[in-house]
Coordinates of C-alpha atoms in Angstrom, one line a residue:
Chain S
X127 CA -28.7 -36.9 -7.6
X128 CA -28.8 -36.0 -11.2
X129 CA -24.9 -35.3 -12.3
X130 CA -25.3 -31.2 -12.4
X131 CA -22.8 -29.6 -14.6
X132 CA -18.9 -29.1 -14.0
X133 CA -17.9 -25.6 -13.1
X134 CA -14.1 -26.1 -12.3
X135 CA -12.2 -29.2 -13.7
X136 CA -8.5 -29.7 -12.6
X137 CA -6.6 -32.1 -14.9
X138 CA -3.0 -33.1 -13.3
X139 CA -2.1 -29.9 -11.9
X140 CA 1.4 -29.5 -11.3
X141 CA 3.6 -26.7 -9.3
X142 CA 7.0 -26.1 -7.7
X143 CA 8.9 -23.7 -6.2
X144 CA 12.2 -24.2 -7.7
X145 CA 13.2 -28.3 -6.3
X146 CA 10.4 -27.9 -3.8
X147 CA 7.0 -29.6 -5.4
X148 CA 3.6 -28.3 -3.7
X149 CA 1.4 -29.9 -5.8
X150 CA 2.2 -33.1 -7.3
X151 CA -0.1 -34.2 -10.1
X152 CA -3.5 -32.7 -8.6
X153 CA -6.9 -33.8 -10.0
X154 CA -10.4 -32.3 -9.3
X155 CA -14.0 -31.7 -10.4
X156 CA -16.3 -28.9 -9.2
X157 CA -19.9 -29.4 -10.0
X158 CA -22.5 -26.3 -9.5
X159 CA -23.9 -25.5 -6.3
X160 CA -21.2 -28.1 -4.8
X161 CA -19.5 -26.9 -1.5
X162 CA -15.9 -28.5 -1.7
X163 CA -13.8 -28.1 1.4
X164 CA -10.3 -29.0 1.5
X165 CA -8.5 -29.4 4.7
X166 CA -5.1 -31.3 5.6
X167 CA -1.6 -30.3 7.4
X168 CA 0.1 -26.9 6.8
X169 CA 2.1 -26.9 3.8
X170 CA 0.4 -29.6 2.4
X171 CA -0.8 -27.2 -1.0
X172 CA -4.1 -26.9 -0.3
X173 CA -3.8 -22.9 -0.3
X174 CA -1.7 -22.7 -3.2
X175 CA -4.3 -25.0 -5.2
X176 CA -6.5 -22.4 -4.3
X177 CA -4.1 -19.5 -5.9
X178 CA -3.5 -21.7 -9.0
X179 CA -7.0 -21.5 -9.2
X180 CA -7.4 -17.8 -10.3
X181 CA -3.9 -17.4 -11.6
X182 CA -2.3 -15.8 -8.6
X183 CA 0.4 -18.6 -8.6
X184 CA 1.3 -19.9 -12.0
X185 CA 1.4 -23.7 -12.6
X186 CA 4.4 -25.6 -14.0
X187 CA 1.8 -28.3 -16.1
X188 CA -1.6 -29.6 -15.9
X189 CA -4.9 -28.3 -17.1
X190 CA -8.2 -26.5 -15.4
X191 CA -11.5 -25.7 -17.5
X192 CA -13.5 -23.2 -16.1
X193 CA -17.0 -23.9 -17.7
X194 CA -15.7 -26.2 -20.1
X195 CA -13.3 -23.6 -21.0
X196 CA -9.3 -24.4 -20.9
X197 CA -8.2 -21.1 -18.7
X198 CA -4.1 -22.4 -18.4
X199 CA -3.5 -21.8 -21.7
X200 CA -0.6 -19.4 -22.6
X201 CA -2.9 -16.8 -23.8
X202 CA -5.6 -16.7 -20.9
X203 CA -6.4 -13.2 -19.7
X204 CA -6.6 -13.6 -16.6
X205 CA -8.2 -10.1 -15.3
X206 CA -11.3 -11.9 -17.4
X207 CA -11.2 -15.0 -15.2
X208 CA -11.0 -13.6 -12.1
X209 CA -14.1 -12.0 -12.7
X210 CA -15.6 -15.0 -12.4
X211 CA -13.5 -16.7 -9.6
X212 CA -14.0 -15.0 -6.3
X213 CA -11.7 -15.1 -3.5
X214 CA -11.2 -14.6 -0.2
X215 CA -8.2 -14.3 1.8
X216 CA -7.4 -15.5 5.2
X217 CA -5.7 -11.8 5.9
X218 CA -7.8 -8.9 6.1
X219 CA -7.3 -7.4 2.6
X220 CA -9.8 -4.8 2.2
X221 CA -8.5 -1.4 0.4
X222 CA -8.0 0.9 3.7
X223 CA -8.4 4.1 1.9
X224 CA -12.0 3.0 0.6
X225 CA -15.2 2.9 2.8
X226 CA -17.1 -0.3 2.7
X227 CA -18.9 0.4 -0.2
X228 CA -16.4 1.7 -2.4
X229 CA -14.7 -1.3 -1.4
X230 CA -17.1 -3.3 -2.6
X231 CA -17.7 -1.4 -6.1
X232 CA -13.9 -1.1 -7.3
X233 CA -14.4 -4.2 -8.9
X234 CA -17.4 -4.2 -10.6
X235 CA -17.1 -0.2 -11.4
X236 CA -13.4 -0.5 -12.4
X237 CA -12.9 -3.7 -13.9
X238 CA -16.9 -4.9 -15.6
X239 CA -17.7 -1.3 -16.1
X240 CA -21.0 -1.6 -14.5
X241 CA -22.9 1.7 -13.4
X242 CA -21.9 3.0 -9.7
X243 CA -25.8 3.5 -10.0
X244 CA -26.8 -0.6 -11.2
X245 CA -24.1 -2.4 -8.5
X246 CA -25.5 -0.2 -5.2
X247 CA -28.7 -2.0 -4.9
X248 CA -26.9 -5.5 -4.8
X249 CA -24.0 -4.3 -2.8
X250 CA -26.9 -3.2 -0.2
X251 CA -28.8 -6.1 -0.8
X252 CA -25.2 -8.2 0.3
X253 CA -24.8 -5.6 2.6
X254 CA -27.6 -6.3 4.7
X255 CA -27.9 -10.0 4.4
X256 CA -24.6 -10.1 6.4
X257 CA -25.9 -7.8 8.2
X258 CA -23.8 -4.4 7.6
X259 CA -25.7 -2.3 5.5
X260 CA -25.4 0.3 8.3
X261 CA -21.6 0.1 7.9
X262 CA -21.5 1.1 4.0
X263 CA -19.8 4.4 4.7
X264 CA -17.5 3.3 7.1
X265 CA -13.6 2.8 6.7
X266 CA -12.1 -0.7 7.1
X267 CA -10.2 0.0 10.6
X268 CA -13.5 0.9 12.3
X269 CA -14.3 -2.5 11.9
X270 CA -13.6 -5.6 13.5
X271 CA -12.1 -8.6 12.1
X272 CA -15.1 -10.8 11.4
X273 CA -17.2 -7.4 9.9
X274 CA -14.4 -6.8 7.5
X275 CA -14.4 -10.5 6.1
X276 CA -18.1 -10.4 6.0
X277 CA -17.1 -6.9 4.2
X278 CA -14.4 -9.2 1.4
X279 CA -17.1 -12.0 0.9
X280 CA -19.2 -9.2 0.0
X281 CA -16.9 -7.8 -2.3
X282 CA -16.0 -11.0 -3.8
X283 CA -20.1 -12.0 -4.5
X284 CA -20.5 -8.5 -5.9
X285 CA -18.4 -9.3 -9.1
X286 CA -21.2 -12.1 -9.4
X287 CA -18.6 -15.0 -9.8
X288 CA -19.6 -18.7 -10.8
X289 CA -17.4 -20.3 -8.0
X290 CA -15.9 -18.5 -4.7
X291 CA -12.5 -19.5 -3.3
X292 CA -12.5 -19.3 0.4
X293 CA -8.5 -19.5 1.9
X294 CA -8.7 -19.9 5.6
X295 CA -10.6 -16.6 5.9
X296 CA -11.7 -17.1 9.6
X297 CA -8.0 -18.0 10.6
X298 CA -6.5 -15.4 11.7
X299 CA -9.8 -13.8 13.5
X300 CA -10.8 -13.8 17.3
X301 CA -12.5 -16.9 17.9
X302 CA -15.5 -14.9 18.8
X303 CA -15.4 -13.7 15.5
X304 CA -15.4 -16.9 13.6
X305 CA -19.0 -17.7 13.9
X306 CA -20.5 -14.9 12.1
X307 CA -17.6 -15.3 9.0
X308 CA -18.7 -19.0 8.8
X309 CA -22.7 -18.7 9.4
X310 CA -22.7 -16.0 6.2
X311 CA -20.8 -18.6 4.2
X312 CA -23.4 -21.5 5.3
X313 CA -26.0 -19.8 4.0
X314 CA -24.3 -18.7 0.9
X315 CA -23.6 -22.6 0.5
X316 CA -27.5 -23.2 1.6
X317 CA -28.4 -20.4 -1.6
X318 CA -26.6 -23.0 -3.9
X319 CA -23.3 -21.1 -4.5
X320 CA -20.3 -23.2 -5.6
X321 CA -17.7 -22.7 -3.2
X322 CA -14.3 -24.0 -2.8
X323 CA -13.0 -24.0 0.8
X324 CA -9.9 -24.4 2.8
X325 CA -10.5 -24.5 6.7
X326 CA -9.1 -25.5 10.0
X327 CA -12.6 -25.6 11.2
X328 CA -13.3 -29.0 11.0
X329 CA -17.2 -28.7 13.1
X330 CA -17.9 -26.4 9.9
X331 CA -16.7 -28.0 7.4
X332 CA -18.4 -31.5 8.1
X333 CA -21.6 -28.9 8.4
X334 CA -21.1 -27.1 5.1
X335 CA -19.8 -29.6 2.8
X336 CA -20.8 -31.9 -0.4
X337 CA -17.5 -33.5 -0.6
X338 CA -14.2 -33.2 1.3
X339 CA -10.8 -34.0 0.3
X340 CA -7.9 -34.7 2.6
X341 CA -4.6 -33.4 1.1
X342 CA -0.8 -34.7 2.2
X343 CA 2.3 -33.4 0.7
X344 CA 0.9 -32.3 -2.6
X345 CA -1.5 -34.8 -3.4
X346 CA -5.0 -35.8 -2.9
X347 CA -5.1 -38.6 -0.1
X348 CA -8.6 -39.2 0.6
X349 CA -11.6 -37.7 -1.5
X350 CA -15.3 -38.2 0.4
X351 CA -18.5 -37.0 1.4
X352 CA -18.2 -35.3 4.8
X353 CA -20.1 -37.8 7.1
X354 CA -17.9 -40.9 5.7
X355 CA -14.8 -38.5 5.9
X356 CA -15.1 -37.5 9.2
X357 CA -16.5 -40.6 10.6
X358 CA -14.5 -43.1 8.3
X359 CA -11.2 -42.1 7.5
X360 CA -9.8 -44.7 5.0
X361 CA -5.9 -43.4 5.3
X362 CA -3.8 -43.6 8.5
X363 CA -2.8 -39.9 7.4
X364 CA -6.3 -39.0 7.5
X365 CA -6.5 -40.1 10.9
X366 CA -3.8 -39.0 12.7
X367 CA -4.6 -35.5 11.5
X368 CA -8.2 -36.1 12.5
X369 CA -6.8 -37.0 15.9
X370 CA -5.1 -33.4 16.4
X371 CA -8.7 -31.9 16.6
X372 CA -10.0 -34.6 19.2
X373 CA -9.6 -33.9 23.0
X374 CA -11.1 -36.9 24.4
X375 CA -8.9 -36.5 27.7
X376 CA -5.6 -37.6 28.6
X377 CA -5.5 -41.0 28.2
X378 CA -5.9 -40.5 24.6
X379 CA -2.6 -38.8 24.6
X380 CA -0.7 -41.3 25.2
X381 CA -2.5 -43.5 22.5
X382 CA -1.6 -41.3 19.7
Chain K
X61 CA 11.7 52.4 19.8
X62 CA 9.0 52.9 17.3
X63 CA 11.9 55.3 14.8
X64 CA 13.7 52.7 15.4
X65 CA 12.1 49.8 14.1
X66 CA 11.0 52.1 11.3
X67 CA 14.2 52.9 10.3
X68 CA 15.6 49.3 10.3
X69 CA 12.8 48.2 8.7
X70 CA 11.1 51.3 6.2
X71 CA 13.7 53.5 6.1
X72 CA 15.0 54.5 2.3
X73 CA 14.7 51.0 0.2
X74 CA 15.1 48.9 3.0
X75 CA 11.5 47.3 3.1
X76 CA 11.4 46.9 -0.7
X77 CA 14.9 45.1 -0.6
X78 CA 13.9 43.1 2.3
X79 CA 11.0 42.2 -0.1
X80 CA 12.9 41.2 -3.0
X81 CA 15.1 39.4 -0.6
X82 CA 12.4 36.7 1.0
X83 CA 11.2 36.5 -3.0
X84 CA 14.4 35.1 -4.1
X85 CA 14.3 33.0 -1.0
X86 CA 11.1 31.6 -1.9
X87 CA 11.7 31.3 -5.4
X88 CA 14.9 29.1 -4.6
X89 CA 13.1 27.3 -2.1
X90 CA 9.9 26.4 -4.5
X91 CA 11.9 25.8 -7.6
X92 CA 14.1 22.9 -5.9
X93 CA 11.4 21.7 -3.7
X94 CA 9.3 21.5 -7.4
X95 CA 12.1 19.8 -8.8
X96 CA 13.0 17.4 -5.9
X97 CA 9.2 15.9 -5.8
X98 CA 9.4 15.8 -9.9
X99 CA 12.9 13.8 -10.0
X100 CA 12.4 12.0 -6.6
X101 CA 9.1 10.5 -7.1
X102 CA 10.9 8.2 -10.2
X103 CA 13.8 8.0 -8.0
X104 CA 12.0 6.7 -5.0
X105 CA 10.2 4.2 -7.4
X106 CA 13.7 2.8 -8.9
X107 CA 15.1 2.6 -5.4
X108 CA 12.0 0.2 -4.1
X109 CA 12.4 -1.4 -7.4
X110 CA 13.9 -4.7 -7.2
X111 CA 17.2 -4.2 -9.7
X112 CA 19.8 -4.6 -7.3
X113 CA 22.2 -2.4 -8.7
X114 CA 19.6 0.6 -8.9
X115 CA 19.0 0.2 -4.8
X116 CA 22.4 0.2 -4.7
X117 CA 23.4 3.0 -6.5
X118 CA 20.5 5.4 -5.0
X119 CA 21.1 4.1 -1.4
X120 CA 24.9 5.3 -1.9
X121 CA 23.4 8.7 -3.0
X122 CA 21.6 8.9 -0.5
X123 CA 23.9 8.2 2.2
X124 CA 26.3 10.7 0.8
X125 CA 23.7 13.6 0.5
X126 CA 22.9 13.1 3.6
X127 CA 26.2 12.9 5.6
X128 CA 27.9 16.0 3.3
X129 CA 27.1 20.0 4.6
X130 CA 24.5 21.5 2.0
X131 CA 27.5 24.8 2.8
X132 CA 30.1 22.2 1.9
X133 CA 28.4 21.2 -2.0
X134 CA 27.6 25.2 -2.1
X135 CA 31.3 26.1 -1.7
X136 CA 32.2 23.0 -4.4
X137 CA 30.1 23.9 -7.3
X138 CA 30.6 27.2 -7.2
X139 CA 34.3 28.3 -5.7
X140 CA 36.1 25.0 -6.9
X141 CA 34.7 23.8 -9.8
X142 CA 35.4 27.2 -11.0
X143 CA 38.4 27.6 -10.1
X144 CA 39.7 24.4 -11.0
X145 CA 37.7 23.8 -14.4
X146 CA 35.9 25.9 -17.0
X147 CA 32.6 25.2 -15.8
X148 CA 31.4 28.4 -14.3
X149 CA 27.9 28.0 -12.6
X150 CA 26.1 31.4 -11.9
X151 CA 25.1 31.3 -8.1
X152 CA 21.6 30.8 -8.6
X153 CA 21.5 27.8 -10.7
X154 CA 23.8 25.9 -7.9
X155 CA 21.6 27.1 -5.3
X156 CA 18.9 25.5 -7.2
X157 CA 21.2 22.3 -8.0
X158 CA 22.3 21.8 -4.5
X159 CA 19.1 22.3 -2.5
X160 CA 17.8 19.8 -5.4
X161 CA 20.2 17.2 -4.9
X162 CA 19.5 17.4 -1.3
X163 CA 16.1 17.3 -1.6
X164 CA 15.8 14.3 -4.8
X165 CA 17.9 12.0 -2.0
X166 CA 15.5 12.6 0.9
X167 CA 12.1 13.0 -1.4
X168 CA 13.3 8.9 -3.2
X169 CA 13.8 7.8 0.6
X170 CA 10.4 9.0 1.5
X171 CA 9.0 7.3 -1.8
X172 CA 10.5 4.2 -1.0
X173 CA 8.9 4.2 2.5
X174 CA 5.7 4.8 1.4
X175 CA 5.8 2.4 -1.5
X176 CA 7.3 -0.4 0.1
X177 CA 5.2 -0.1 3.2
X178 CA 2.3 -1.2 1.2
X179 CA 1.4 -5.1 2.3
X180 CA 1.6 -7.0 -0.9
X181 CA -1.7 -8.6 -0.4
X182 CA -3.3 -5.1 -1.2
X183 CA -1.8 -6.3 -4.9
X184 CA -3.2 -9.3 -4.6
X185 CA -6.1 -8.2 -3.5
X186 CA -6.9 -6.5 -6.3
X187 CA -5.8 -8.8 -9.0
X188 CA -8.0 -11.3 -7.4
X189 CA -11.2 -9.3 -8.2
X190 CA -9.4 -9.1 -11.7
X191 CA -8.1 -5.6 -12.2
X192 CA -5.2 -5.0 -13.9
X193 CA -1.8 -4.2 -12.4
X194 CA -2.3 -0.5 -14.2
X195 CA -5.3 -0.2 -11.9
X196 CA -3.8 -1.5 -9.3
X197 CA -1.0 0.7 -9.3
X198 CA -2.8 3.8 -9.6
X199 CA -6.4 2.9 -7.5
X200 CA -5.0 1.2 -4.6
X201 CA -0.9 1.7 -4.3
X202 CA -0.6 5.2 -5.4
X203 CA -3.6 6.4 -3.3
X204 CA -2.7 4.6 -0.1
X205 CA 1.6 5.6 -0.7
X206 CA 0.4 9.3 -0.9
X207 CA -1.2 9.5 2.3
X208 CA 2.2 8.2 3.9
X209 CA 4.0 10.5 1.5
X210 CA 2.3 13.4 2.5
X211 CA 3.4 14.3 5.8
X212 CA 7.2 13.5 4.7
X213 CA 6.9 16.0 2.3
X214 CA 5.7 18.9 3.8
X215 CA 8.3 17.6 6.4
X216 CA 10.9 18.2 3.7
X217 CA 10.1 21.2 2.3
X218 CA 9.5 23.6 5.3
X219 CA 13.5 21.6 5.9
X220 CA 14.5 23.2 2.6
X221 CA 12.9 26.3 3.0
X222 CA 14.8 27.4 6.7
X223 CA 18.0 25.8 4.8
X224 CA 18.4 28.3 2.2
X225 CA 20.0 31.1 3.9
X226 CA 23.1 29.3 3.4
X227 CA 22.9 30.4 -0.2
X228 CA 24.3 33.6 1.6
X229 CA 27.4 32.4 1.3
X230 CA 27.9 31.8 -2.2
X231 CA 27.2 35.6 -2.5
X232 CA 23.2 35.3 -3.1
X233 CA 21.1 37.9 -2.0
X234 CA 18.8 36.3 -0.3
X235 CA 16.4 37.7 2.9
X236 CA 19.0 36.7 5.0
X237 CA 21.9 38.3 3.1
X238 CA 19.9 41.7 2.5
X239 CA 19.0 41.7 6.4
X240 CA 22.7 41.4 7.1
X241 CA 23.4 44.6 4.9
X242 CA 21.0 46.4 6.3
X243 CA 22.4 45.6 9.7
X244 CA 25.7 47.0 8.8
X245 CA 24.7 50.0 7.1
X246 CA 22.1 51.0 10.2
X247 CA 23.7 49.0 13.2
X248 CA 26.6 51.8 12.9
X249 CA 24.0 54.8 14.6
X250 CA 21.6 52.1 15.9
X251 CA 22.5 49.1 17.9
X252 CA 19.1 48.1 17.9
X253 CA 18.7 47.8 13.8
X254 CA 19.9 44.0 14.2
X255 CA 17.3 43.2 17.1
X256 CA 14.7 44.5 14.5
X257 CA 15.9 43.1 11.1
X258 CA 16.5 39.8 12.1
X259 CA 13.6 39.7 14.4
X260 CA 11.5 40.6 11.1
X261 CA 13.3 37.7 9.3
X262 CA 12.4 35.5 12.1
X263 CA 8.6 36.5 11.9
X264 CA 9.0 36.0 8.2
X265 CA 10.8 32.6 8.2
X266 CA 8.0 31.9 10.6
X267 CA 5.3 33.1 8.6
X268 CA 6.0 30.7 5.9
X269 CA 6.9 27.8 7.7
X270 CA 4.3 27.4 10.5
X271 CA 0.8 27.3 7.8
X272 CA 2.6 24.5 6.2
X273 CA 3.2 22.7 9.2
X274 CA -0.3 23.1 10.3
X275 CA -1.1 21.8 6.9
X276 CA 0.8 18.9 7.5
X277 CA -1.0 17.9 10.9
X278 CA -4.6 18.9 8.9
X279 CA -3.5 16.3 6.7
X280 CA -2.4 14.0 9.0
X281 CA -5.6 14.1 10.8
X282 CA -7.7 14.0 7.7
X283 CA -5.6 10.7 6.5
X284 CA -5.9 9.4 10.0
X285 CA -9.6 9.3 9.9
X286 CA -9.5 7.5 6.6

């Protein structure tokens, strides 16, 4: 495979809270079209590399490039950026006094200044590829869980970013729910968008990923393509947390 | 029964003063509820801001608005200070002061509710698809605090309003005060003039309170379906 070209690029990305280090010297390339998924232990960073990613947390040292371009420098505007880094959050954060739609066109209305008139057909177009176009005019609490995260990715792709950041969006939904959040998101992987994903859902993510990495305690343990990943572990860490997902029966218990 | 009523109610000035009577209420009642939302909007802000000593000071307020007679403040700024100082405050103005520091205390607590009862990842959400925290403040907090807000309000101000016959006693002449006039001048050949005067004052009190009240709940359902 021809090397495609780099849309995110983390250099040694550093953060704390106060004495507490989250992420400890983190280093990463996002190529187009690539479908990263991160996964490891709670507290292990992976979320807040995610918010360092679009500026929601700020970073103590290290460097990312969006597009080749540095966006940690002291003068970055950030409402710029953030245009072109979607995200989606793992609780439900659509705007409660806004249908659907409205929703969905704050952003591009509001922040690129796009015609109400221009950004409808693609919000319909969204709209009914995940399969809610008859839901435009409705508010956020007459919908379910899994309709109003189909409703945020929809937001999010509306602003046309280059790369979407996915935090544990299906994690706090019915597990009923979780399939239709996750199939939109394979196809939007399948369509060649660059995504960055953190996930509990390990079935999906050997399904929907280019590369995997395995973070521990701030730092980037293991870094593979999803069949070696899952299949191959290299690091003990890796495994044991692999373990917690496997219910092989109760002898296996005992073994871990 | 029907002389009666008419003479409580018609006879010589008495309707005209009855009049001028419930306009002075209202006009108290309007200028401090005015002046409440206008000073206790900031104050609300301030008090869910995060400067300690701010919460602190408005939460002391508060507590001590709330806990002290509105008669009790009427009496102090106008009988003692008075009496005790140069500062002599026409009755009016601390009608108007009082019924506005009451109602700046309760209108910043309602503020602070509403503002603080926001989730923060409605902020976050909206930096995320990069607005700025101008936009954020005034598309998606203010909008969603002034549906809380609402209700509180309206809750407030119908309070205020059926509080200001108290201004009676710091020798306004208020509907309540004009009623009670009537009542003494009439009640002497009529024992019925009170029944009818007051009753009137009831229907008027009631008059003005109830449509905002339903407002409230029209409101409330409006938001509700939002």
């Amino acid at each position: 495979m021809p090397e495609s070209q780099m849309v995110l690029e983390i250099r040694n990305l550093v953060k704390s809270y106060g004495e507490r280090l989250i992420l400890n010297g983190i280093s990463l390339d996002i190529h187009e079209a690539e479908v990263l998924v991160v996964i490891g232990p709670s507290g292990c960073g992976k979320s807040t590399l995610l918010r360092c990613l679009n500026g929601l947390e700020p970073i103590n040292s290290g460097d990312i490039y969006l597009d080749g371009g540095l966006i940690t420098g002291p003068d970055t505007d950030w409402c710029e950026i953030r245009q072109k880094i979607g995200m989606v959050f793992q609780s439900y954060e659509l705007f409660p006094h806004l249908t659907v739609i409205d929703n969905i066109l704050l952003g591009p209305t509001k922040v690129q200044k796009r015609k109400r008139a221009d950004v409808i057909p693609e919000a319909n177009n969204w709209l009914e590829r995940v399969g809610l176009l008859d839901r435009a005019d409705a508010y956020p609490r007459q919908l379910s869980g899994g309709q109003k995260q189909r409703v945020a990715i929809v937001r999010a792709l509306t602003m046309q970013p280059k790369v979407m950041l996915f935090d544990e969006v299906t994690a706090s939904l019915d597990p009923e729910m979780v399939r239709e959040v996750l199939d939109v998101m394979l196809e939007l992987a399948t369509q060649g968008l660059t995504m960055v994903i953190v996930t509990h859902e390990m079935g999906f993510a050997r399904a929907v990923a280019d590369k995997v990495i395995f973070m521990d305690k701030g730092v980037i343990v293991e870094s593979a393509g999803p069949e070696e990943f899952f299949d191959h572990p290299q690091s003990e860490r890796a495994k044991r947390f692999l373990n917690i997902f496997e219910f092989t029966g109760i002898h296996r218990v005992a073994a871990g | 029964m029907l002389d009666s009523v008419h003479n409580a109610l018609f006879a010589g000035e008495n309707f005209r003063r009855l009049m001028e009577g419930l306009g002075l209420t209202l006009w108290i009642s309007f200028l401090s509820v005015v002046l409440s939302i206008a000073l206790g909007i900031p104050a609300g802000l301030l008090m869910s801001s995060k400067n300690k000593f701010l919460r602190g000071f408005f939460r002391l307020y508060l507590e001590f608005i709330r806990v002290m007679p509105i008669l009790v403040l009427l009496f102090f700024f106008y009988y003692t200070l008075s009496r005790y100082s140069a500062i002599n405050l026409s009755p009016f103005f601390v009608s108007v002061m009082v019924f506005t520091m009451w109602g700046v205390a309760e209108m910043a607590d309602l503020v602070r509710a509403a503002v603080t009862s926001i989730p923060a990842h409605q902020r976050e959400s909206g930096r995320a698809l990069g607005l700025s925290e101008l936009q954020i403040n005034f598309l998606i907090i203010l909008p969603q605090a002034i549906r809380r807000l609402l209700p509180g309000v309206i809750n407030l101000t119908t309070r205020m309003i059926k509080t200001t016959p108290f201004v009676f006693f710091i020798n306004m002449v208020d509907l309540f005060k004009v009623g009670q006039q009537i009542v003494e001048v009439s009640g002497m050949r009529d024992r019925m003039a009170s029944v009818w005067v007051y009753g009137f004052i009831f229907i008027l009190f009631f008059v003005i309170c109830y449509p905002i009240s339903l407002f409230s709940r029209y409101l409330e359902n409006k938001y509700q379906s939002a």
